[in-house]
PDB file of C-alpha atoms and ligand atoms in Angstrom:
ATOM      1  CA  UNK A   1     -28.433  87.258 -14.710  1.00  0.00           C
ATOM      2  CA  UNK A   2     -28.245  84.714 -11.794  1.00  0.00           C
ATOM      3  CA  UNK A   3     -25.095  82.652 -12.541  1.00  0.00           C
ATOM      4  CA  UNK A   4     -22.469  80.331 -10.705  1.00  0.00           C
ATOM      5  CA  UNK A   5     -19.579  81.655 -12.557  1.00  0.00           C
ATOM      6  CA  UNK A   6     -19.342  85.449 -12.392  1.00  0.00           C
ATOM      7  CA  UNK A   7     -16.284  85.829 -14.518  1.00  0.00           C
ATOM      8  CA  UNK A   8     -18.097  84.090 -17.384  1.00  0.00           C
ATOM      9  CA  UNK A   9     -21.184  86.213 -16.862  1.00  0.00           C
ATOM     10  CA  UNK A  10     -19.251  89.400 -16.844  1.00  0.00           C
ATOM     11  CA  UNK A  11     -17.870  88.653 -20.316  1.00  0.00           C
ATOM     12  CA  UNK A  12     -21.483  87.900 -21.518  1.00  0.00           C
ATOM     13  CA  UNK A  13     -22.570  91.238 -20.001  1.00  0.00           C
ATOM     14  CA  UNK A  14     -19.804  93.090 -21.880  1.00  0.00           C
ATOM     15  CA  UNK A  15     -20.962  91.332 -25.168  1.00  0.00           C
ATOM     16  CA  UNK A  16     -24.530  92.426 -24.513  1.00  0.00           C
ATOM     17  CA  UNK A  17     -23.359  95.963 -23.845  1.00  0.00           C
ATOM     18  CA  UNK A  18     -21.433  96.222 -26.857  1.00  0.00           C
ATOM     19  CA  UNK A  19     -24.407  95.184 -28.954  1.00  0.00           C
ATOM     20  CA  UNK A  20     -26.953  97.166 -26.969  1.00  0.00           C
ATOM     21  CA  UNK A  21     -25.207  99.913 -25.007  1.00  0.00           C
ATOM     22  CA  UNK A  22     -28.568 101.003 -23.121  1.00  0.00           C
ATOM     23  CA  UNK A  23     -29.146  97.387 -21.967  1.00  0.00           C
ATOM     24  CA  UNK A  24     -29.446  97.153 -18.109  1.00  0.00           C
ATOM     25  CA  UNK A  25     -27.729  93.883 -17.163  1.00  0.00           C
ATOM     26  CA  UNK A  26     -26.831  93.052 -13.573  1.00  0.00           C
ATOM     27  CA  UNK A  27     -25.062  89.856 -12.602  1.00  0.00           C
ATOM     28  CA  UNK A  28     -25.549  87.995  -9.318  1.00  0.00           C
ATOM     29  CA  UNK A  29     -23.975  84.902  -7.883  1.00  0.00           C
ATOM     30  CA  UNK A  30     -26.262  81.830  -7.543  1.00  0.00           C
ATOM     31  CA  UNK A  31     -25.496  78.140  -7.465  1.00  0.00           C
ATOM     32  CA  UNK A  32     -28.477  76.217  -8.132  1.00  0.00           C
ATOM     33  CA  UNK A  33     -27.142  72.926  -6.772  1.00  0.00           C
ATOM     34  CA  UNK A  34     -26.699  74.514  -3.333  1.00  0.00           C
ATOM     35  CA  UNK A  35     -29.862  75.354  -1.293  1.00  0.00           C
ATOM     36  CA  UNK A  36     -27.637  77.693   0.961  1.00  0.00           C
ATOM     37  CA  UNK A  37     -26.568  79.752  -2.245  1.00  0.00           C
ATOM     38  CA  UNK A  38     -30.167  79.800  -3.418  1.00  0.00           C
ATOM     39  CA  UNK A  39     -31.345  81.186   0.032  1.00  0.00           C
ATOM     40  CA  UNK A  40     -28.451  83.717  -0.078  1.00  0.00           C
ATOM     41  CA  UNK A  41     -29.531  84.922  -3.499  1.00  0.00           C
ATOM     42  CA  UNK A  42     -33.077  85.238  -2.885  1.00  0.00           C
ATOM     43  CA  UNK A  43     -32.555  87.156   0.434  1.00  0.00           C
ATOM     44  CA  UNK A  44     -30.046  89.537  -1.422  1.00  0.00           C
ATOM     45  CA  UNK A  45     -32.666  89.885  -4.343  1.00  0.00           C
ATOM     46  CA  UNK A  46     -35.469  90.781  -1.925  1.00  0.00           C
ATOM     47  CA  UNK A  47     -33.248  93.058   0.170  1.00  0.00           C
ATOM     48  CA  UNK A  48     -32.415  95.045  -2.939  1.00  0.00           C
ATOM     49  CA  UNK A  49     -36.149  95.762  -3.345  1.00  0.00           C
ATOM     50  CA  UNK A  50     -35.831  94.806  -6.960  1.00  0.00           C
ATOM     51  CA  UNK A  51     -39.195  94.109  -9.031  1.00  0.00           C
ATOM     52  CA  UNK A  52     -39.473  90.740 -10.627  1.00  0.00           C
ATOM     53  CA  UNK A  53     -41.640  90.349 -13.765  1.00  0.00           C
ATOM     54  CA  UNK A  54     -40.422  87.185 -15.344  1.00  0.00           C
ATOM     55  CA  UNK A  55     -38.467  84.369 -13.721  1.00  0.00           C
ATOM     56  CA  UNK A  56     -36.730  81.944 -16.385  1.00  0.00           C
ATOM     57  CA  UNK A  57     -35.630  78.727 -14.801  1.00  0.00           C
ATOM     58  CA  UNK A  58     -33.185  77.745 -17.473  1.00  0.00           C
ATOM     59  CA  UNK A  59     -29.921  76.055 -15.854  1.00  0.00           C
ATOM     60  CA  UNK A  60     -29.604  72.405 -16.541  1.00  0.00           C
ATOM     61  CA  UNK A  61     -26.866  69.829 -16.184  1.00  0.00           C
ATOM     62  CA  UNK A  62     -26.284  66.500 -17.950  1.00  0.00           C
ATOM     63  CA  UNK A  63     -23.889  64.483 -16.226  1.00  0.00           C
ATOM     64  CA  UNK A  64     -22.710  60.912 -17.364  1.00  0.00           C
ATOM     65  CA  UNK A  65     -21.455  60.237 -13.984  1.00  0.00           C
ATOM     66  CA  UNK A  66     -23.427  59.850 -10.824  1.00  0.00           C
ATOM     67  CA  UNK A  67     -22.853  62.838  -8.750  1.00  0.00           C
ATOM     68  CA  UNK A  68     -24.439  64.449  -5.402  1.00  0.00           C
ATOM     69  CA  UNK A  69     -25.026  68.188  -4.884  1.00  0.00           C
ATOM     70  CA  UNK A  70     -23.692  70.018  -1.915  1.00  0.00           C
ATOM     71  CA  UNK A  71     -26.892  69.045  -0.049  1.00  0.00           C
ATOM     72  CA  UNK A  72     -26.340  65.438  -1.037  1.00  0.00           C
ATOM     73  CA  UNK A  73     -29.056  65.053  -3.484  1.00  0.00           C
ATOM     74  CA  UNK A  74     -28.459  63.462  -6.999  1.00  0.00           C
ATOM     75  CA  UNK A  75     -27.189  66.305  -9.115  1.00  0.00           C
ATOM     76  CA  UNK A  76     -29.694  66.343 -11.939  1.00  0.00           C
ATOM     77  CA  UNK A  77     -32.630  66.492  -9.615  1.00  0.00           C
ATOM     78  CA  UNK A  78     -30.939  68.942  -7.297  1.00  0.00           C
ATOM     79  CA  UNK A  79     -29.935  71.444  -9.954  1.00  0.00           C
ATOM     80  CA  UNK A  80     -32.446  71.079 -12.701  1.00  0.00           C
ATOM     81  CA  UNK A  81     -35.647  70.707 -10.592  1.00  0.00           C
ATOM     82  CA  UNK A  82     -35.189  71.281  -6.858  1.00  0.00           C
ATOM     83  CA  UNK A  83     -33.003  74.469  -7.112  1.00  0.00           C
ATOM     84  CA  UNK A  84     -35.640  76.126  -9.225  1.00  0.00           C
ATOM     85  CA  UNK A  85     -38.450  74.809  -7.162  1.00  0.00           C
ATOM     86  CA  UNK A  86     -36.787  76.548  -4.032  1.00  0.00           C
ATOM     87  CA  UNK A  87     -35.861  79.635  -5.762  1.00  0.00           C
ATOM     88  CA  UNK A  88     -39.399  80.001  -7.362  1.00  0.00           C
ATOM     89  CA  UNK A  89     -40.842  79.637  -3.807  1.00  0.00           C
ATOM     90  CA  UNK A  90     -38.616  82.122  -2.349  1.00  0.00           C
ATOM     91  CA  UNK A  91     -39.328  84.729  -5.052  1.00  0.00           C
ATOM     92  CA  UNK A  92     -42.960  84.191  -5.434  1.00  0.00           C
ATOM     93  CA  UNK A  93     -44.006  87.007  -2.919  1.00  0.00           C
ATOM     94  CA  UNK A  94     -41.580  89.322  -4.925  1.00  0.00           C
ATOM     95  CA  UNK A  95     -43.372  88.456  -8.042  1.00  0.00           C
ATOM     96  CA  UNK A  96     -46.806  88.950  -6.470  1.00  0.00           C
ATOM     97  CA  UNK A  97     -45.805  92.315  -5.091  1.00  0.00           C
ATOM     98  CA  UNK A  98     -44.451  93.431  -8.438  1.00  0.00           C
ATOM     99  CA  UNK A  99     -47.606  92.281 -10.278  1.00  0.00           C
ATOM    100  CA  UNK A 100     -49.732  94.068  -7.727  1.00  0.00           C
ATOM    101  CA  UNK A 101     -47.694  97.454  -7.574  1.00  0.00           C
ATOM    102  CA  UNK A 102     -47.001  97.661 -11.464  1.00  0.00           C
ATOM    103  CA  UNK A 103     -50.315  96.100 -12.561  1.00  0.00           C
ATOM    104  CA  UNK A 104     -48.591  93.550 -14.687  1.00  0.00           C
ATOM    105  CA  UNK A 105     -48.943  89.827 -15.096  1.00  0.00           C
ATOM    106  CA  UNK A 106     -45.840  87.846 -13.835  1.00  0.00           C
ATOM    107  CA  UNK A 107     -44.437  84.819 -15.794  1.00  0.00           C
ATOM    108  CA  UNK A 108     -42.450  81.902 -14.591  1.00  0.00           C
ATOM    109  CA  UNK A 109     -40.717  79.914 -17.435  1.00  0.00           C
ATOM    110  CA  UNK A 110     -39.475  76.302 -16.529  1.00  0.00           C
ATOM    111  CA  UNK A 111     -37.177  75.161 -19.457  1.00  0.00           C
ATOM    112  CA  UNK A 112     -37.882  71.399 -19.858  1.00  0.00           C
ATOM    113  CA  UNK A 113     -36.839  68.872 -22.650  1.00  0.00           C
ATOM    114  CA  UNK A 114     -38.221  66.247 -24.884  1.00  0.00           C
ATOM    115  CA  UNK A 115     -35.830  64.236 -22.714  1.00  0.00           C
ATOM    116  CA  UNK A 116     -38.687  64.210 -19.990  1.00  0.00           C
ATOM    117  CA  UNK A 117     -40.138  61.167 -21.902  1.00  0.00           C
ATOM    118  CA  UNK A 118     -37.189  59.106 -20.662  1.00  0.00           C
ATOM    119  CA  UNK A 119     -37.527  59.413 -16.858  1.00  0.00           C
ATOM    120  CA  UNK A 120     -37.110  56.701 -14.264  1.00  0.00           C
ATOM    121  CA  UNK A 121     -40.481  55.235 -13.580  1.00  0.00           C
ATOM    122  CA  UNK A 122     -41.685  54.316 -10.042  1.00  0.00           C
ATOM    123  CA  UNK A 123     -41.096  55.992  -6.701  1.00  0.00           C
ATOM    124  CA  UNK A 124     -38.732  58.791  -6.226  1.00  0.00           C
ATOM    125  CA  UNK A 125     -37.083  57.394  -3.245  1.00  0.00           C
ATOM    126  CA  UNK A 126     -36.387  54.123  -5.027  1.00  0.00           C
ATOM    127  CA  UNK A 127     -33.571  55.564  -7.172  1.00  0.00           C
ATOM    128  CA  UNK A 128     -33.084  59.205  -6.014  1.00  0.00           C
ATOM    129  CA  UNK A 129     -29.584  58.630  -4.581  1.00  0.00           C
ATOM    130  CA  UNK A 130     -29.094  55.021  -5.619  1.00  0.00           C
ATOM    131  CA  UNK A 131     -25.863  54.983  -7.593  1.00  0.00           C
ATOM    132  CA  UNK A 132     -26.245  51.308  -8.637  1.00  0.00           C
ATOM    133  CA  UNK A 133     -29.246  51.907 -10.699  1.00  0.00           C
ATOM    134  CA  UNK A 134     -27.877  55.397 -12.111  1.00  0.00           C
ATOM    135  CA  UNK A 135     -28.563  56.236 -15.682  1.00  0.00           C
ATOM    136  CA  UNK A 136     -27.761  59.743 -16.786  1.00  0.00           C
ATOM    137  CA  UNK A 137     -30.386  59.469 -19.432  1.00  0.00           C
ATOM    138  CA  UNK A 138     -33.086  58.596 -16.777  1.00  0.00           C
ATOM    139  CA  UNK A 139     -31.880  60.821 -14.162  1.00  0.00           C
ATOM    140  CA  UNK A 140     -31.871  63.988 -16.798  1.00  0.00           C
ATOM    141  CA  UNK A 141     -35.351  62.902 -17.902  1.00  0.00           C
ATOM    142  CA  UNK A 142     -36.646  62.798 -14.626  1.00  0.00           C
ATOM    143  CA  UNK A 143     -35.488  66.186 -13.693  1.00  0.00           C
ATOM    144  CA  UNK A 144     -37.012  67.528 -16.916  1.00  0.00           C
ATOM    145  CA  UNK A 145     -40.242  65.662 -16.224  1.00  0.00           C
ATOM    146  CA  UNK A 146     -40.111  67.383 -12.603  1.00  0.00           C
ATOM    147  CA  UNK A 147     -39.725  70.727 -14.625  1.00  0.00           C
ATOM    148  CA  UNK A 148     -43.288  70.221 -16.233  1.00  0.00           C
ATOM    149  CA  UNK A 149     -44.828  68.829 -13.284  1.00  0.00           C
ATOM    150  CA  UNK A 150     -43.693  71.725 -11.233  1.00  0.00           C
ATOM    151  CA  UNK A 151     -45.058  74.243 -13.671  1.00  0.00           C
ATOM    152  CA  UNK A 152     -48.398  72.306 -13.661  1.00  0.00           C
ATOM    153  CA  UNK A 153     -48.963  72.342  -9.921  1.00  0.00           C
ATOM    154  CA  UNK A 154     -47.694  75.981  -9.589  1.00  0.00           C
ATOM    155  CA  UNK A 155     -50.300  76.843 -12.280  1.00  0.00           C
ATOM    156  CA  UNK A 156     -52.976  75.064 -10.530  1.00  0.00           C
ATOM    157  CA  UNK A 157     -52.292  76.482  -7.106  1.00  0.00           C
ATOM    158  CA  UNK A 158     -51.971  80.122  -8.669  1.00  0.00           C
ATOM    159  CA  UNK A 159     -55.074  79.763 -10.671  1.00  0.00           C
ATOM    160  CA  UNK A 160     -57.181  79.879  -7.426  1.00  0.00           C
ATOM    161  CA  UNK A 161     -56.673  83.588  -7.101  1.00  0.00           C
ATOM    162  CA  UNK A 162     -56.190  84.548 -10.626  1.00  0.00           C
ATOM    163  CA  UNK A 163     -59.820  85.614 -11.537  1.00  0.00           C
ATOM    164  CA  UNK A 164     -59.991  87.495  -8.171  1.00  0.00           C
ATOM    165  CA  UNK A 165     -56.714  89.339  -9.080  1.00  0.00           C
ATOM    166  CA  UNK A 166     -57.613  90.040 -12.608  1.00  0.00           C
ATOM    167  CA  UNK A 167     -60.834  91.812 -11.290  1.00  0.00           C
ATOM    168  CA  UNK A 168     -58.980  93.676  -8.711  1.00  0.00           C
ATOM    169  CA  UNK A 169     -56.489  94.993 -10.861  1.00  0.00           C
ATOM    170  CA  UNK A 170     -57.057  94.930 -14.373  1.00  0.00           C
ATOM    171  CA  UNK A 171     -58.063  98.182 -16.173  1.00  0.00           C
ATOM    172  CA  UNK A 172     -60.108  96.301 -18.829  1.00  0.00           C
ATOM    173  CA  UNK A 173     -62.876  95.804 -16.231  1.00  0.00           C
ATOM    174  CA  UNK A 174     -62.895  99.575 -15.179  1.00  0.00           C
ATOM    175  CA  UNK A 175     -66.766 100.353 -14.962  1.00  0.00           C
ATOM    176  CA  UNK A 176     -67.976  96.822 -15.341  1.00  0.00           C
ATOM    177  CA  UNK A 177     -70.183  95.811 -12.369  1.00  0.00           C
ATOM    178  CA  UNK A 178     -72.772  93.085 -11.484  1.00  0.00           C
ATOM    179  CA  UNK A 179     -71.102  90.597 -13.716  1.00  0.00           C
ATOM    180  CA  UNK A 180     -70.061  86.875 -13.303  1.00  0.00           C
ATOM    181  CA  UNK A 181     -66.626  85.940 -14.269  1.00  0.00           C
ATOM    182  CA  UNK A 182     -64.973  82.387 -14.965  1.00  0.00           C
ATOM    183  CA  UNK A 183     -61.275  82.136 -15.546  1.00  0.00           C
ATOM    184  CA  UNK A 184     -61.153  85.910 -16.016  1.00  0.00           C
ATOM    185  CA  UNK A 185     -63.721  85.958 -18.709  1.00  0.00           C
ATOM    186  CA  UNK A 186     -67.453  86.936 -18.712  1.00  0.00           C
ATOM    187  CA  UNK A 187     -69.593  84.047 -18.023  1.00  0.00           C
ATOM    188  CA  UNK A 188     -73.253  83.143 -17.639  1.00  0.00           C
ATOM    189  CA  UNK A 189     -74.403  82.297 -14.113  1.00  0.00           C
ATOM    190  CA  UNK A 190     -77.573  79.959 -13.839  1.00  0.00           C
ATOM    191  CA  UNK A 191     -81.132  81.376 -14.588  1.00  0.00           C
ATOM    192  CA  UNK A 192     -81.834  81.548 -10.654  1.00  0.00           C
ATOM    193  CA  UNK A 193     -78.764  83.671 -10.318  1.00  0.00           C
ATOM    194  CA  UNK A 194     -80.273  86.125 -12.710  1.00  0.00           C
ATOM    195  CA  UNK A 195     -83.475  86.208 -11.113  1.00  0.00           C
ATOM    196  CA  UNK A 196     -84.083  89.956 -10.116  1.00  0.00           C
ATOM    197  CA  UNK A 197     -87.214  89.079  -7.769  1.00  0.00           C
ATOM    198  CA  UNK A 198     -85.233  86.464  -6.098  1.00  0.00           C
ATOM    199  CA  UNK A 199     -82.221  88.918  -5.633  1.00  0.00           C
ATOM    200  CA  UNK A 200     -84.638  91.430  -3.996  1.00  0.00           C
ATOM    201  CA  UNK A 201     -86.206  88.646  -1.672  1.00  0.00           C
ATOM    202  CA  UNK A 202     -82.632  87.635  -0.643  1.00  0.00           C
ATOM    203  CA  UNK A 203     -81.870  91.222   0.064  1.00  0.00           C
ATOM    204  CA  UNK A 204     -84.860  91.847   2.248  1.00  0.00           C
ATOM    205  CA  UNK A 205     -84.433  88.350   4.036  1.00  0.00           C
ATOM    206  CA  UNK A 206     -80.870  89.230   4.760  1.00  0.00           C
ATOM    207  CA  UNK A 207     -81.708  92.693   5.992  1.00  0.00           C
ATOM    208  CA  UNK A 208     -84.124  91.111   8.336  1.00  0.00           C
ATOM    209  CA  UNK A 209     -81.700  88.617   9.612  1.00  0.00           C
ATOM    210  CA  UNK A 210     -78.911  91.212  10.265  1.00  0.00           C
ATOM    211  CA  UNK A 211     -80.778  94.328  11.293  1.00  0.00           C
ATOM    212  CA  UNK A 212     -81.614  93.319  14.866  1.00  0.00           C
ATOM    213  CA  UNK A 213     -78.031  92.195  15.660  1.00  0.00           C
TER     214      UNK A 213
HETATM  215  N1  NAP B   1     -29.187  71.958 -25.633  1.00  0.00           N
HETATM  216  C1  NAP B   1     -30.240  71.295 -25.859  1.00  0.00           C
HETATM  217  O1  NAP B   1     -30.410  70.597 -26.827  1.00  0.00           O
HETATM  218  C2  NAP B   1     -31.455  71.098 -24.972  1.00  0.00           C
HETATM  219  C3  NAP B   1     -32.621  70.653 -25.308  1.00  0.00           C
HETATM  220  C4  NAP B   1     -33.755  70.669 -24.640  1.00  0.00           C
HETATM  221  C5  NAP B   1     -33.773  71.372 -23.357  1.00  0.00           C
HETATM  222  N2  NAP B   1     -32.601  72.028 -22.964  1.00  0.00           N
HETATM  223  C6  NAP B   1     -32.670  72.781 -21.747  1.00  0.00           C
HETATM  224  O2  NAP B   1     -32.308  74.130 -21.894  1.00  0.00           O
HETATM  225  C7  NAP B   1     -31.780  74.620 -20.879  1.00  0.00           C
HETATM  226  C8  NAP B   1     -30.335  75.079 -21.173  1.00  0.00           C
HETATM  227  O3  NAP B   1     -29.554  74.284 -21.523  1.00  0.00           O
HETATM  228  P1  NAP B   1     -28.298  74.431 -22.636  1.00  0.00           P
HETATM  229  O4  NAP B   1     -28.509  73.398 -23.799  1.00  0.00           O
HETATM  230  O5  NAP B   1     -28.308  75.963 -23.104  1.00  0.00           O
HETATM  231  O6  NAP B   1     -27.085  74.149 -21.760  1.00  0.00           O
HETATM  232  P2  NAP B   1     -25.697  74.775 -21.450  1.00  0.00           P
HETATM  233  O7  NAP B   1     -25.132  75.473 -22.472  1.00  0.00           O
HETATM  234  O8  NAP B   1     -24.790  73.886 -20.781  1.00  0.00           O
HETATM  235  O9  NAP B   1     -26.178  75.903 -20.390  1.00  0.00           O
HETATM  236  C9  NAP B   1     -26.720  75.434 -19.209  1.00  0.00           C
HETATM  237  C10 NAP B   1     -26.650  76.625 -18.174  1.00  0.00           C
HETATM  238  O10 NAP B   1     -26.884  76.174 -16.725  1.00  0.00           O
HETATM  239  C11 NAP B   1     -26.119  76.707 -16.013  1.00  0.00           C
HETATM  240  N3  NAP B   1     -25.944  75.996 -14.649  1.00  0.00           N
HETATM  241  C12 NAP B   1     -25.660  74.483 -14.696  1.00  0.00           C
HETATM  242  N4  NAP B   1     -25.491  74.301 -13.371  1.00  0.00           N
HETATM  243  C13 NAP B   1     -25.638  75.307 -12.588  1.00  0.00           C
HETATM  244  C14 NAP B   1     -25.922  75.587 -11.231  1.00  0.00           C
HETATM  245  N5  NAP B   1     -25.605  74.809 -10.335  1.00  0.00           N
HETATM  246  N6  NAP B   1     -26.113  76.884 -10.900  1.00  0.00           N
HETATM  247  C15 NAP B   1     -26.406  77.719 -11.778  1.00  0.00           C
HETATM  248  N7  NAP B   1     -26.352  77.633 -13.033  1.00  0.00           N
HETATM  249  C16 NAP B   1     -26.004  76.438 -13.534  1.00  0.00           C
HETATM  250  C17 NAP B   1     -24.672  76.615 -16.762  1.00  0.00           C
HETATM  251  O11 NAP B   1     -23.802  77.501 -16.246  1.00  0.00           O
HETATM  252  P3  NAP B   1     -22.262  77.565 -16.418  1.00  0.00           P
HETATM  253  O12 NAP B   1     -22.233  78.474 -17.573  1.00  0.00           O
HETATM  254  O13 NAP B   1     -21.578  78.079 -15.221  1.00  0.00           O
HETATM  255  O14 NAP B   1     -21.834  76.066 -16.787  1.00  0.00           O
HETATM  256  C18 NAP B   1     -25.122  77.161 -18.130  1.00  0.00           C
HETATM  257  O15 NAP B   1     -25.171  78.629 -18.160  1.00  0.00           O
HETATM  258  C19 NAP B   1     -31.575  73.334 -19.730  1.00  0.00           C
HETATM  259  O16 NAP B   1     -32.394  73.396 -18.828  1.00  0.00           O
HETATM  260  C20 NAP B   1     -31.570  72.089 -20.679  1.00  0.00           C
HETATM  261  O17 NAP B   1     -32.091  71.117 -20.112  1.00  0.00           O
HETATM  262  C21 NAP B   1     -31.542  72.011 -23.853  1.00  0.00           C
END
């Protein structure tokens, strides 16, 4: 559990252990409204050499008053989105290493809200730290919209390597060879790509071009 209030978390930990004595629960300090705290947390997590299978970006604030974070960023945006954005980036390599070493699929969950439908419209810079145009509903909505956009972009960026990693690591493809995959599934290539004569011709042609080099 990554928390800003250690005392509260220790009470939660004790409650969990009462119900499930075998549970393994660790508590570490993390204030998502402070980039320094996030960097400290990530550095400590990495230095402990802990695996990371699932990251749940759950923390959220809803503040009636306009507030700034320790880094002078509007508090909803800072805590609900930017903190999770930075934390995810700092832990991504750890997640990849865990997936690779333990042959598992990592998972990042951003907890958004139906409130994302009520976000400020227009450019971020127009209202980001603008106290005069502040609305808690719109500020919260924007941070929850950011949770969804962040997840989408992360998925798009990570998908580029997903099929390759699947083929490199997944035991389900043991013994499978010479097949074509799209989005981690068997797929049919074009007719020309299945032409054995053309494959032989290309082989000879390539051998000819490379043998004298
Ligand atoms: N409740 C709903 O109806 C609802 C609906 C849709 C979506 N959600 C989303 O669900 C998530 C959880 O909300 P909840 O309803 O369970 O609210 P909650 O009871 O207020 O819990 C929010 C948690 O976020 C933590 N947190 C807040 N600021 C933090 C910071 N700077 N650093 C670290 N932790 C921080 C709080 O820690 P402390 O214990 O120290 O305060 C608390 O544990 C949020 O992302 C929220 O937007 C809630």
